[in-house]
Coordinates of C-alpha atoms in Angstrom, one line a residue:
X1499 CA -31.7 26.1 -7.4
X1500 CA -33.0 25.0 -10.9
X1501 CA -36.2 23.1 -11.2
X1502 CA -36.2 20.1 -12.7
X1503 CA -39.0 16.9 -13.9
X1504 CA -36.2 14.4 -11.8
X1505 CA -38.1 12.2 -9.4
X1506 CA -37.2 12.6 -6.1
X1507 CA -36.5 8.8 -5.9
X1508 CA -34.4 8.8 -8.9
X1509 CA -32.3 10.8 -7.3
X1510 CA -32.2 8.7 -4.5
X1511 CA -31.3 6.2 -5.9
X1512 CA -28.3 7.9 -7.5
X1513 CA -26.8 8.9 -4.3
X1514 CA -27.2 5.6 -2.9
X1515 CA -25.1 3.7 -5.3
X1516 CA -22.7 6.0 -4.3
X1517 CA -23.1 4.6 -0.7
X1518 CA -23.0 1.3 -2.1
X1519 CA -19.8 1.8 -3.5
X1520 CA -18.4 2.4 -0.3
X1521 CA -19.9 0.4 1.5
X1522 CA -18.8 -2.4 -0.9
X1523 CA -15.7 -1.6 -0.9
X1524 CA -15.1 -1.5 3.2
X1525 CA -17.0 -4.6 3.5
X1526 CA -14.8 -6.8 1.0
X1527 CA -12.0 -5.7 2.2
X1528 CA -13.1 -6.6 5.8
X1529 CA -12.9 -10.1 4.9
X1530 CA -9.6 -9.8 2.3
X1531 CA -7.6 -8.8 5.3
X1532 CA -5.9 -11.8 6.3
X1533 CA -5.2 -13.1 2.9
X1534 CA -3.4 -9.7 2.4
X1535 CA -1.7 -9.8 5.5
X1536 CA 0.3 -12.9 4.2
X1537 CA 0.4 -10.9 0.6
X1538 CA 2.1 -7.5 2.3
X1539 CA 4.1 -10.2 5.0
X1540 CA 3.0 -8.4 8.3
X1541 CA 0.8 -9.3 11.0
X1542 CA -2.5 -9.7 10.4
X1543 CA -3.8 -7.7 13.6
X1544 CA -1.7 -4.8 11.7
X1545 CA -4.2 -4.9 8.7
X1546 CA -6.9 -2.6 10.6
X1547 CA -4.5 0.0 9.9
X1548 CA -5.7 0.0 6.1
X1549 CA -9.2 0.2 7.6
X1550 CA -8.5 3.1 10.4
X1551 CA -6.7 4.7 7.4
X1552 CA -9.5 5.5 5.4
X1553 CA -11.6 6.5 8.2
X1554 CA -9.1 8.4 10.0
X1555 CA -9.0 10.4 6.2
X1556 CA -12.8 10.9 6.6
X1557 CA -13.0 12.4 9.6
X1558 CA -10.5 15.2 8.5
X1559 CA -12.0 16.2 5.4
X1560 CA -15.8 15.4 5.9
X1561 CA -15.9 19.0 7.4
X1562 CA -15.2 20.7 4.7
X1563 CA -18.0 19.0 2.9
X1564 CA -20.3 21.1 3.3
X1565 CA -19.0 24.1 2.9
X1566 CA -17.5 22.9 -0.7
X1567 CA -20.9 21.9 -1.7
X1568 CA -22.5 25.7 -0.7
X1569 CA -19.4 27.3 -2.4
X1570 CA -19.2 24.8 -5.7
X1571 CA -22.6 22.9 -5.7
X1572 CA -23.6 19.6 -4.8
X1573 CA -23.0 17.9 -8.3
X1574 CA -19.9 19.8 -9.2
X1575 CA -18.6 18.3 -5.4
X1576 CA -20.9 14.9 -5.3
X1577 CA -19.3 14.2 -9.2
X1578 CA -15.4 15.2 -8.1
X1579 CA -16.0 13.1 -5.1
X1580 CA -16.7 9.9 -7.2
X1581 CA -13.9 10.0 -9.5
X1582 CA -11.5 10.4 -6.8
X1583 CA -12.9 7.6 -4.4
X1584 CA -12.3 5.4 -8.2
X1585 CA -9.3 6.8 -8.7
X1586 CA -7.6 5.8 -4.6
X1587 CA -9.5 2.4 -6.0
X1588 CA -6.8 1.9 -8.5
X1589 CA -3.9 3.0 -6.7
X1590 CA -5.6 0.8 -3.7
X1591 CA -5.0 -2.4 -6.4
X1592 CA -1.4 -1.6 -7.4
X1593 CA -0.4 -1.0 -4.2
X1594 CA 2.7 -3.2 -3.5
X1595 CA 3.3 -2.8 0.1
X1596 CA 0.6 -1.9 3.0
X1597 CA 2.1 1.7 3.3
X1598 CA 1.3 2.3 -0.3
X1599 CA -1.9 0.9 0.4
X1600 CA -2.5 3.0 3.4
X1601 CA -1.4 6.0 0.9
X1602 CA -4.3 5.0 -1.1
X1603 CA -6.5 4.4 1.0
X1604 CA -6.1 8.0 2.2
X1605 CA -6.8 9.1 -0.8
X1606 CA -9.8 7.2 -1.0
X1607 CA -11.1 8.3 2.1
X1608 CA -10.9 12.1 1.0
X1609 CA -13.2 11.2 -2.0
X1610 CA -15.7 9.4 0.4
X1611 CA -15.5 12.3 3.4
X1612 CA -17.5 14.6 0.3
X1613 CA -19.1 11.8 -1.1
X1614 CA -21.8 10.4 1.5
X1615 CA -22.2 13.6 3.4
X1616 CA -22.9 15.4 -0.2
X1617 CA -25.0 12.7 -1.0
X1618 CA -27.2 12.9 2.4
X1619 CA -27.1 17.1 1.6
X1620 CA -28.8 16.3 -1.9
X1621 CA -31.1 13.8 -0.4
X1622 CA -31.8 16.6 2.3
X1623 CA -32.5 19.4 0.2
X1624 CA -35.0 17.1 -2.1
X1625 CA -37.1 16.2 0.2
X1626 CA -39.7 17.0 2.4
X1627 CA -39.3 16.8 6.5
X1628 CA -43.1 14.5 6.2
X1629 CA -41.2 12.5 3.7
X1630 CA -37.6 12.0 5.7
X1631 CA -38.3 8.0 7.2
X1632 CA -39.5 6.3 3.9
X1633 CA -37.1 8.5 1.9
X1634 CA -34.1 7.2 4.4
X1635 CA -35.7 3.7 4.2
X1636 CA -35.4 4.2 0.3
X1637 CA -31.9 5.7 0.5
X1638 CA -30.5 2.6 2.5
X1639 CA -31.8 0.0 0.6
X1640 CA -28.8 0.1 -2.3
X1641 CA -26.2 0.9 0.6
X1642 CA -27.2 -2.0 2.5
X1643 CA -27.1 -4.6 -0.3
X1644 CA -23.5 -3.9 -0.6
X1645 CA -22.5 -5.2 3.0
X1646 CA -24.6 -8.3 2.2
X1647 CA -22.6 -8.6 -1.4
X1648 CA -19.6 -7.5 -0.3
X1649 CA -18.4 -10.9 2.8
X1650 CA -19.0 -13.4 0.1
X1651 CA -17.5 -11.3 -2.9
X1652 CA -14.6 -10.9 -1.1
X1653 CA -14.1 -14.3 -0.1
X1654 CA -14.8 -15.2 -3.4
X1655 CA -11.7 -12.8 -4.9
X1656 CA -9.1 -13.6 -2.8
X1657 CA -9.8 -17.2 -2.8
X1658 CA -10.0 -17.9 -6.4
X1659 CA -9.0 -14.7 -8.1
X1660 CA -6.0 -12.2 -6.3
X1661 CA -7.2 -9.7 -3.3
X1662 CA -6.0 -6.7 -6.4
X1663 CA -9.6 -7.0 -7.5
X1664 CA -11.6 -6.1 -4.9
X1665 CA -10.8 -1.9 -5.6
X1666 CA -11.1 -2.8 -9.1
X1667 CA -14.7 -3.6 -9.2
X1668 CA -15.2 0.1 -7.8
X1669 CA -13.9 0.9 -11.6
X1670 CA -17.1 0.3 -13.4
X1671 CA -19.3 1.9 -10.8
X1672 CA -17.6 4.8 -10.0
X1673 CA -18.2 5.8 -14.3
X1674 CA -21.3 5.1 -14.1
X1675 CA -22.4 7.3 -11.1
X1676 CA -20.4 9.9 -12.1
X1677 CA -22.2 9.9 -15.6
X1678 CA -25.8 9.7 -14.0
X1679 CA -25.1 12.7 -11.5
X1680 CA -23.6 14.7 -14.2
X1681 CA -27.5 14.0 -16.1
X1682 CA -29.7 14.1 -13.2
X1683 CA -28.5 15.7 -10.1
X1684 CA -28.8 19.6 -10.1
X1685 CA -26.4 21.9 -9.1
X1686 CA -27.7 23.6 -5.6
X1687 CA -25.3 26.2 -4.2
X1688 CA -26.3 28.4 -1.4
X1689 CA -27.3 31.9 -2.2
X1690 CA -25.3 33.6 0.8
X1691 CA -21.5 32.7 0.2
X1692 CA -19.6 32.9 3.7
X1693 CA -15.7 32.8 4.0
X1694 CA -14.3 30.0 3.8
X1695 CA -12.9 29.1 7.2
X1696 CA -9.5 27.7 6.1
X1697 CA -7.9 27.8 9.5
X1698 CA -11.0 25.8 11.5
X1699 CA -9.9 23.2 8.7
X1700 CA -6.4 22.9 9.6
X1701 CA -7.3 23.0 13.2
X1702 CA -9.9 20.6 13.2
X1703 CA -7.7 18.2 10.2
X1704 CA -5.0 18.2 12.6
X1705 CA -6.6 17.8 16.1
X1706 CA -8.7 14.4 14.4
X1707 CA -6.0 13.1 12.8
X1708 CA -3.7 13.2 15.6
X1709 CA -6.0 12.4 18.1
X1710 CA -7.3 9.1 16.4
X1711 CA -3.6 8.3 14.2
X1712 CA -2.2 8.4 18.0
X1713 CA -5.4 6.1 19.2
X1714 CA -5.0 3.8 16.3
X1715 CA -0.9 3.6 17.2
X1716 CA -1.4 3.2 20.4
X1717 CA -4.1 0.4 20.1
X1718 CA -1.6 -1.7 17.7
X1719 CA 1.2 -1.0 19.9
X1720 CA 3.1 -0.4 17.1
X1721 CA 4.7 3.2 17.7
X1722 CA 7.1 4.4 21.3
X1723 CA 5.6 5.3 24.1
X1724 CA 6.4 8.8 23.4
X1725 CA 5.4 9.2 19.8
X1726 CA 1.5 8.0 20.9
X1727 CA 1.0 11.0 23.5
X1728 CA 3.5 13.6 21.2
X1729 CA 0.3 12.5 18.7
X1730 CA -2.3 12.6 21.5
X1731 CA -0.6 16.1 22.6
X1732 CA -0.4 17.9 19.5
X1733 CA -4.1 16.3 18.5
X1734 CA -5.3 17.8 22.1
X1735 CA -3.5 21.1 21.3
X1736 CA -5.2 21.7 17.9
X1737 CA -8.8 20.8 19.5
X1738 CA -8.6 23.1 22.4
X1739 CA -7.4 26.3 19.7
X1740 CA -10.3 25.1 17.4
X1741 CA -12.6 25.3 20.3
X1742 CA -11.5 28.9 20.5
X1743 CA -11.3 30.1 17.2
X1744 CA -14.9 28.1 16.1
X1745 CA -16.0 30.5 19.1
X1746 CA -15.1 33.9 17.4
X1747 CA -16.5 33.4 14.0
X1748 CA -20.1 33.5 12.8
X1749 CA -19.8 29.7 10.7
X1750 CA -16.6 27.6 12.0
X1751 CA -16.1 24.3 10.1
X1752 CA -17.9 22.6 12.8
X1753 CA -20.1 24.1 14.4
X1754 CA -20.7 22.8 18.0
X1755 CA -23.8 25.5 18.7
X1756 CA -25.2 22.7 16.5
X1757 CA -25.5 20.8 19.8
X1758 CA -28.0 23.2 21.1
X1759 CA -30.8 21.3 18.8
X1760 CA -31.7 18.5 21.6
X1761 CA -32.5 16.1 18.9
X1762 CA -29.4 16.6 17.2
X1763 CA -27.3 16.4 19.9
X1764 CA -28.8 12.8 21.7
X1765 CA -28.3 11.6 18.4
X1766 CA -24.8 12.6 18.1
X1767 CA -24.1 10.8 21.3
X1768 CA -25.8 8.3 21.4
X1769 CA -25.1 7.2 17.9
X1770 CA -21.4 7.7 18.5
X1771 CA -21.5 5.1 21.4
X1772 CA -23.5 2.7 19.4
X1773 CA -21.3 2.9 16.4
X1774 CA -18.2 2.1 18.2
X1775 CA -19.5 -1.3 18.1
X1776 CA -20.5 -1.3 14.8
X1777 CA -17.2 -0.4 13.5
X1778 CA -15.6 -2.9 15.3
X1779 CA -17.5 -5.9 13.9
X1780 CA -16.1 -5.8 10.2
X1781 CA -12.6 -6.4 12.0
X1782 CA -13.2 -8.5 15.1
X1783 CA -15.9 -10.8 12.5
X1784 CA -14.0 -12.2 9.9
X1785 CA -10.5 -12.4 12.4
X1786 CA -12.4 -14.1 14.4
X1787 CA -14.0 -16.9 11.8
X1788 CA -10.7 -17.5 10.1
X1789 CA -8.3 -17.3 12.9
X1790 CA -10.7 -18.6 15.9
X1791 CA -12.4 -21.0 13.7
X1792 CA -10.6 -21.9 11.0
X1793 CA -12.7 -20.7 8.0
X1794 CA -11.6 -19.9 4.9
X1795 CA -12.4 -16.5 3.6
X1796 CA -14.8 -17.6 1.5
X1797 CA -16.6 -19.2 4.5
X1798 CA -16.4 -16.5 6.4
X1799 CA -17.8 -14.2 4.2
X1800 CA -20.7 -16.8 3.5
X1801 CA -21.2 -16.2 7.4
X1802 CA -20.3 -12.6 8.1
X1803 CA -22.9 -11.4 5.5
X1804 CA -26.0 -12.6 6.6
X1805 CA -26.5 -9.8 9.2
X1806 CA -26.6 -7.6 6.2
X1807 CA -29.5 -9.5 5.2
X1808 CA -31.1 -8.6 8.2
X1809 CA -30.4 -5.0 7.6
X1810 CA -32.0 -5.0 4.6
X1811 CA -35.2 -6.8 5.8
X1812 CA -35.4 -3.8 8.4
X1813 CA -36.0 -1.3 5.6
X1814 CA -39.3 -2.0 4.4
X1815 CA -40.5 -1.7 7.8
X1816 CA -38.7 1.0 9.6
X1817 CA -41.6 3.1 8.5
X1818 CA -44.3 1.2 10.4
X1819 CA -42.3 0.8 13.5
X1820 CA -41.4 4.0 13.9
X1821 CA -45.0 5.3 13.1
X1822 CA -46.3 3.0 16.1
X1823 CA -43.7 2.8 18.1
X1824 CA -42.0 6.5 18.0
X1825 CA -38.1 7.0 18.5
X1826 CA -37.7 6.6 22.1
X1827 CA -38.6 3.3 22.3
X1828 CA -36.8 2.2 19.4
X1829 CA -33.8 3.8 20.2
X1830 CA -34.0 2.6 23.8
X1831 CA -35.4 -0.7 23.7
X1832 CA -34.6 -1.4 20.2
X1833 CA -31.1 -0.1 21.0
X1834 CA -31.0 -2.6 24.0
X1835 CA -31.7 -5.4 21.9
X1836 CA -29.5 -5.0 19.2
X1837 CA -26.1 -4.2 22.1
X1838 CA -27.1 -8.2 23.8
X1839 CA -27.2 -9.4 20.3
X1840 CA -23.9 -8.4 19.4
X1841 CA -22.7 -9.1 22.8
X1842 CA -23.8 -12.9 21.9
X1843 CA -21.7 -12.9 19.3
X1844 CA -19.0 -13.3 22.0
X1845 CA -20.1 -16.7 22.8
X1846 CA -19.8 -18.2 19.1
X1847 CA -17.7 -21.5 18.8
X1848 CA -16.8 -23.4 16.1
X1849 CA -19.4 -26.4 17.8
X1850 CA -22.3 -23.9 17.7
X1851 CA -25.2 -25.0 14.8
X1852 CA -24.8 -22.6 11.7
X1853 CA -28.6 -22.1 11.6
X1854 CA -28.4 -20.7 14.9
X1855 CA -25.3 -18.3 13.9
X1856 CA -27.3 -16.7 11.2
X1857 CA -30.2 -16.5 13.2
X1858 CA -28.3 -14.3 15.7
X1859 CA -26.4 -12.2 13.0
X1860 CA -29.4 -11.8 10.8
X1861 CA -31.6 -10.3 13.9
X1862 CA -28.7 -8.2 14.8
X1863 CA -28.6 -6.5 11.9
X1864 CA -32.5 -6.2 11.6
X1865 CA -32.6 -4.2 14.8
X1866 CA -29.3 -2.4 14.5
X1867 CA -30.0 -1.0 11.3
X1868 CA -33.1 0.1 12.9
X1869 CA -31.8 1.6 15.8
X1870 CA -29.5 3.3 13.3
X1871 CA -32.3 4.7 10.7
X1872 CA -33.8 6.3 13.8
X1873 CA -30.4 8.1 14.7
X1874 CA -29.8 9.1 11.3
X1875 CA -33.3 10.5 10.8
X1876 CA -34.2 12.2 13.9
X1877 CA -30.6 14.2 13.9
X1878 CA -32.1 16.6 11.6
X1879 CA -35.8 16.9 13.0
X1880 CA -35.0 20.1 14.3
X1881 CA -32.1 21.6 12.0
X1882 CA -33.2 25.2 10.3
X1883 CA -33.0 24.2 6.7
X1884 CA -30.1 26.4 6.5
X1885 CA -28.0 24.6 8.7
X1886 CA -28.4 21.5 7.1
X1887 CA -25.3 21.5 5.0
X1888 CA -23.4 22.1 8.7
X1889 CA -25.1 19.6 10.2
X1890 CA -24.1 16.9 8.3
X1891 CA -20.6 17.7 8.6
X1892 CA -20.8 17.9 11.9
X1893 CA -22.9 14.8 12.0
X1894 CA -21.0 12.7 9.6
X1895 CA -17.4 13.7 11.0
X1896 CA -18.6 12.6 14.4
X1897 CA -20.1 9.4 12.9
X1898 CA -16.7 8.5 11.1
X1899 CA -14.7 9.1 14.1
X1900 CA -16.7 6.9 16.3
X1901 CA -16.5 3.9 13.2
X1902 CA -12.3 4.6 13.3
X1903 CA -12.7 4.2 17.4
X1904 CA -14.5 1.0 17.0
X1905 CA -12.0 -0.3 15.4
X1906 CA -9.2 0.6 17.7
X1907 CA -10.9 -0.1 20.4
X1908 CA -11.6 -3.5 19.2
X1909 CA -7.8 -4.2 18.2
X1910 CA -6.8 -2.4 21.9
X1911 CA -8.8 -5.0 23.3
X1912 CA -7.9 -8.1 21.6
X1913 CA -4.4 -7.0 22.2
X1914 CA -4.7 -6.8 25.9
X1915 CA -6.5 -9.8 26.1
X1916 CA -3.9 -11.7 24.2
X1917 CA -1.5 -10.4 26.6
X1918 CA -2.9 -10.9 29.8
X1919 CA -3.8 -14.6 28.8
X1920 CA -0.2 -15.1 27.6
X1921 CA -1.7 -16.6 24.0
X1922 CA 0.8 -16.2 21.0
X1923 CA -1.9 -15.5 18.6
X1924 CA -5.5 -14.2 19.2
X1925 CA -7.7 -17.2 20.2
X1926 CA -11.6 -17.6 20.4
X1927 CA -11.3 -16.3 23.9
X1928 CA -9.0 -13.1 23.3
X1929 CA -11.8 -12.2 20.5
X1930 CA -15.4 -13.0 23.3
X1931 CA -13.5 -10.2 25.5
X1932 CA -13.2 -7.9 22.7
X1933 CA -16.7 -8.3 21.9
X1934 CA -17.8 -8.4 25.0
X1935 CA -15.9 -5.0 25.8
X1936 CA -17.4 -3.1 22.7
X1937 CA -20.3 -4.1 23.8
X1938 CA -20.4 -2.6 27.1
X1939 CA -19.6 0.9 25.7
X1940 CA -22.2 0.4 23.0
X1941 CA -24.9 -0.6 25.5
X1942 CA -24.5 3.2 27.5
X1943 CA -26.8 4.7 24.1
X1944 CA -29.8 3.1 24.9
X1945 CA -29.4 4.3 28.9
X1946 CA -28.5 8.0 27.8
X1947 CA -31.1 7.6 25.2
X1948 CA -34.1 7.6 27.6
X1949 CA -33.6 11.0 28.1
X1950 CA -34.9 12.1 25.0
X1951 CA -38.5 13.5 24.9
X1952 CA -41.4 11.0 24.6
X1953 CA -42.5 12.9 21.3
X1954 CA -39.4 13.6 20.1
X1955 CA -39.3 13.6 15.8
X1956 CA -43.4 13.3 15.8
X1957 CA -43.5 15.2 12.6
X1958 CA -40.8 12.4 11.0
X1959 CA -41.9 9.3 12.2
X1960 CA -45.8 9.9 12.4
X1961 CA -46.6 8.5 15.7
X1962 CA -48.8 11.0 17.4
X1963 CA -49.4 9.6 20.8
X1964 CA -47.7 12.3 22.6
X1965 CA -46.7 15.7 21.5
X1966 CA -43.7 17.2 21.3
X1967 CA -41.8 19.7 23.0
X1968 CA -38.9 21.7 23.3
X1969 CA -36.2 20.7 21.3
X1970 CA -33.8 23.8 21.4
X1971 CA -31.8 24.4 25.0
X1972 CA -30.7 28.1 25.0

């Protein structure tokens, strides 16, 4: 790897406006949905299909990531990543039905599956393990701001302006990243070159795909009976061979002896439970504000952001907390906290006091994002530097998959709530069970979190109470 005078933080920096990008661009369309609903003339509940798209595109290709960015480098990758996530940004804005949209949204999703798990590689590789929780704090900080942005921005397009502009604003910053990495990122390969393991791809593309196209199907109820478990089948199929053949190779696409690190794998699982909820709040939010209460989607957005704000309050402490506190208790405790928090969002109504809504969103994102910077920091505690391009894969593909669940579950839910009660549209009741249900999955990570070592990610977070252990299970 070439040395270079960059500042670690400028580099940061770099890599999380890539972040913000996408996270902009999920966020805004979150709240554009119904408006483009009536634009494509189909059900609105059928829109999270242009969300579960892009996700669903993710999770296939994120594990290649890594394995493009040993064989190619990190900038030639991070940089090709970029232009394509712009380019699916115009195709996204010309789209004229919501299967060319879906289309484009694919092909956004295959620049963001090397884009954040690149960028998280760069940041990685940059930065020292003492340094990890205030560089993640840094990192964040850009990503964050665009979920606060994006509600309101969106309202603000489709309400005054046409819903075509919210992939066009990913125009301008898409140049512009890709002109700072090409000047400031360097190009790290890894020395050792392995083979690439084309078949784990196609076995692992096809087992995710299948597996959460037939979930997503199935939750909309919009495919036969039949073509949901063919989906399920064939998805089932292709894991069970990839299980095998990631056995008989020295470094599958993902690599589940990953799981031995203790560490890694609590925050794996954890994380995925907890972020099944979190990827159901950008649909079940804004639905539930326009079509429960009423709102516009600029006043939804003007709503549905504020727990971004909270997010972003979270970062100039995470630090501190963690140093006194350590990750147990956080992700316990903290984790606790945040799952009745969103679980009280089930209870909004239209008669509520708007103070007290924010007050509830904002401190759910405080401690979420928390509870989050604590997962995403203490999965690599124990990773051998050079695993760490496998790890984030590995990590990031599972992360994805549980966002594209969220939001299935979420829609599965409503659905049958809407059907038991009989309702011809989704009411403020069909969307408190949905809530409610998403929340009782997401409350099982702070339970199976208590198993994790009392000292657990010491060297990371500073707290020095206990000491560590074991983190490695042979």
């Amino acid at each position: 790897m070439t040395e270079r005078t960059v500042r670690p933080q400028t580099i940061l920096l770099i890599v999380a406006s890539a972040m913000f990008m996408e996270q902009l661009d999920g966020t805004v369309l979150a709240t554009a949905l119904p408006t483009m609903a009536r634009s494509f003339s189909v059900d609105p509940l059928h829109m999270n299909v242009a969300l579960t798209s892009y996700l669903l595109t993710l999770a296939m290709f994120i594990p290649a990531s890594g394995r493009l960015a040993d064989r190619f480098g990190s900038r030639s990758v991070f940089r090709a990543a970029i232009g394509l996530f712009t380019v699916g940004s115009v195709l996204c804005a010309q789209a004229p039905t919501l299967w060319t949209l879906v289309a484009a949204r694919m092909l956004q999703g295959a620049g963001g599956a090397m884009m954040s798990p690149v960028g998280r590689l760069v940041m990685l590789r940059v930065v020292s393990k003492a340094e990890l929780v205030r560089s993640m704090a840094w990192l964040m900080v850009p990503a964050t701001i665009g979920p606060i942005v994006g509600p309101p921005l969106g309202g603000f397009i489709v309400t005054y302006l046409s819903w075509h502009w919210i992939f066009y604003i990913n125009v301008p910053i898409g140049v512009v990243g890709i002109i700072l990495v090409t000047i400031f990122i360097d190009e790290m390969k890894e020395p050792a070159r392995t083979k690439f393991d084309l078949l784990g791809l196609v076995l692992s593309g096809t087992a995710l795909a299948c597996l959460m196209f037939g979930i997503e199907v199935g939750s909309r109820g919009a495919g036969s009976t039949w073509i949901v478990a063919a989906l399920l089948g064939v998805g089932s199929v292709s894991g069970v061979l990839y299980w095998f053949h990631s056995r008989r190779i020295p470094r599958p696409m993902l690599d589940f002896r990953l799981l031995r690190v203790t560490t890694f794998r609590m925050s794996l699982l954890c994380g995925s439970l907890s972020r099944v909820a979190v990827g159901a709040m950008p649909f079940l939010m804004p639905m539930m504000f326009q079509l429960g209460f009423g709102l516009s989607a600029v006043q939804s957005g003007l709503i549905t952001f504020v727990s971004s704000v909270g997010s972003l309050g979270m970062r100039a402490c995470a630090p501190a907390i963690l140093q006194r506190l350590g990750f147990r208790p956080v992700l316990t405790w903290i984790g606790a906290l945040a799952t009745a928090l969103l679980a009280l969002s089930a209870a909004f109504r239209p008669d509520w006091p708007l103070p007290l809504i924010y007050g509830v969103l904002i401190a759910n994102g405080f401690f979420q994002s928390l509870q989050f910077m604590a997962y995403n920091t203490i999965a690599y505690a124990d990773v051998p530097r050079e695993d760490m391009s496998a790890a984030t894969s590995f990590y990031t593909t599972f992360q994805q998959m549980s966002l594209t669940m969220g939001i299935a579950i979420s829609a599965a839910a409503l659905a049958a709530s809407i059907g038991v009660t009989h309702h011809v549209h989704a009411m403020l009741p069909d969307f408190s069970a949905a809530f409610l249900f998403v929340s009782a999955i997401s409350f099982m990570a702070p339970l199976l979190a208590t198993r994790l070592d009392k000292g657990a990610g010491a060297e990371l977070s500073g707290h020095r109470d206990r000491p560590g252990s074991v983190k490695v299970v042979r």
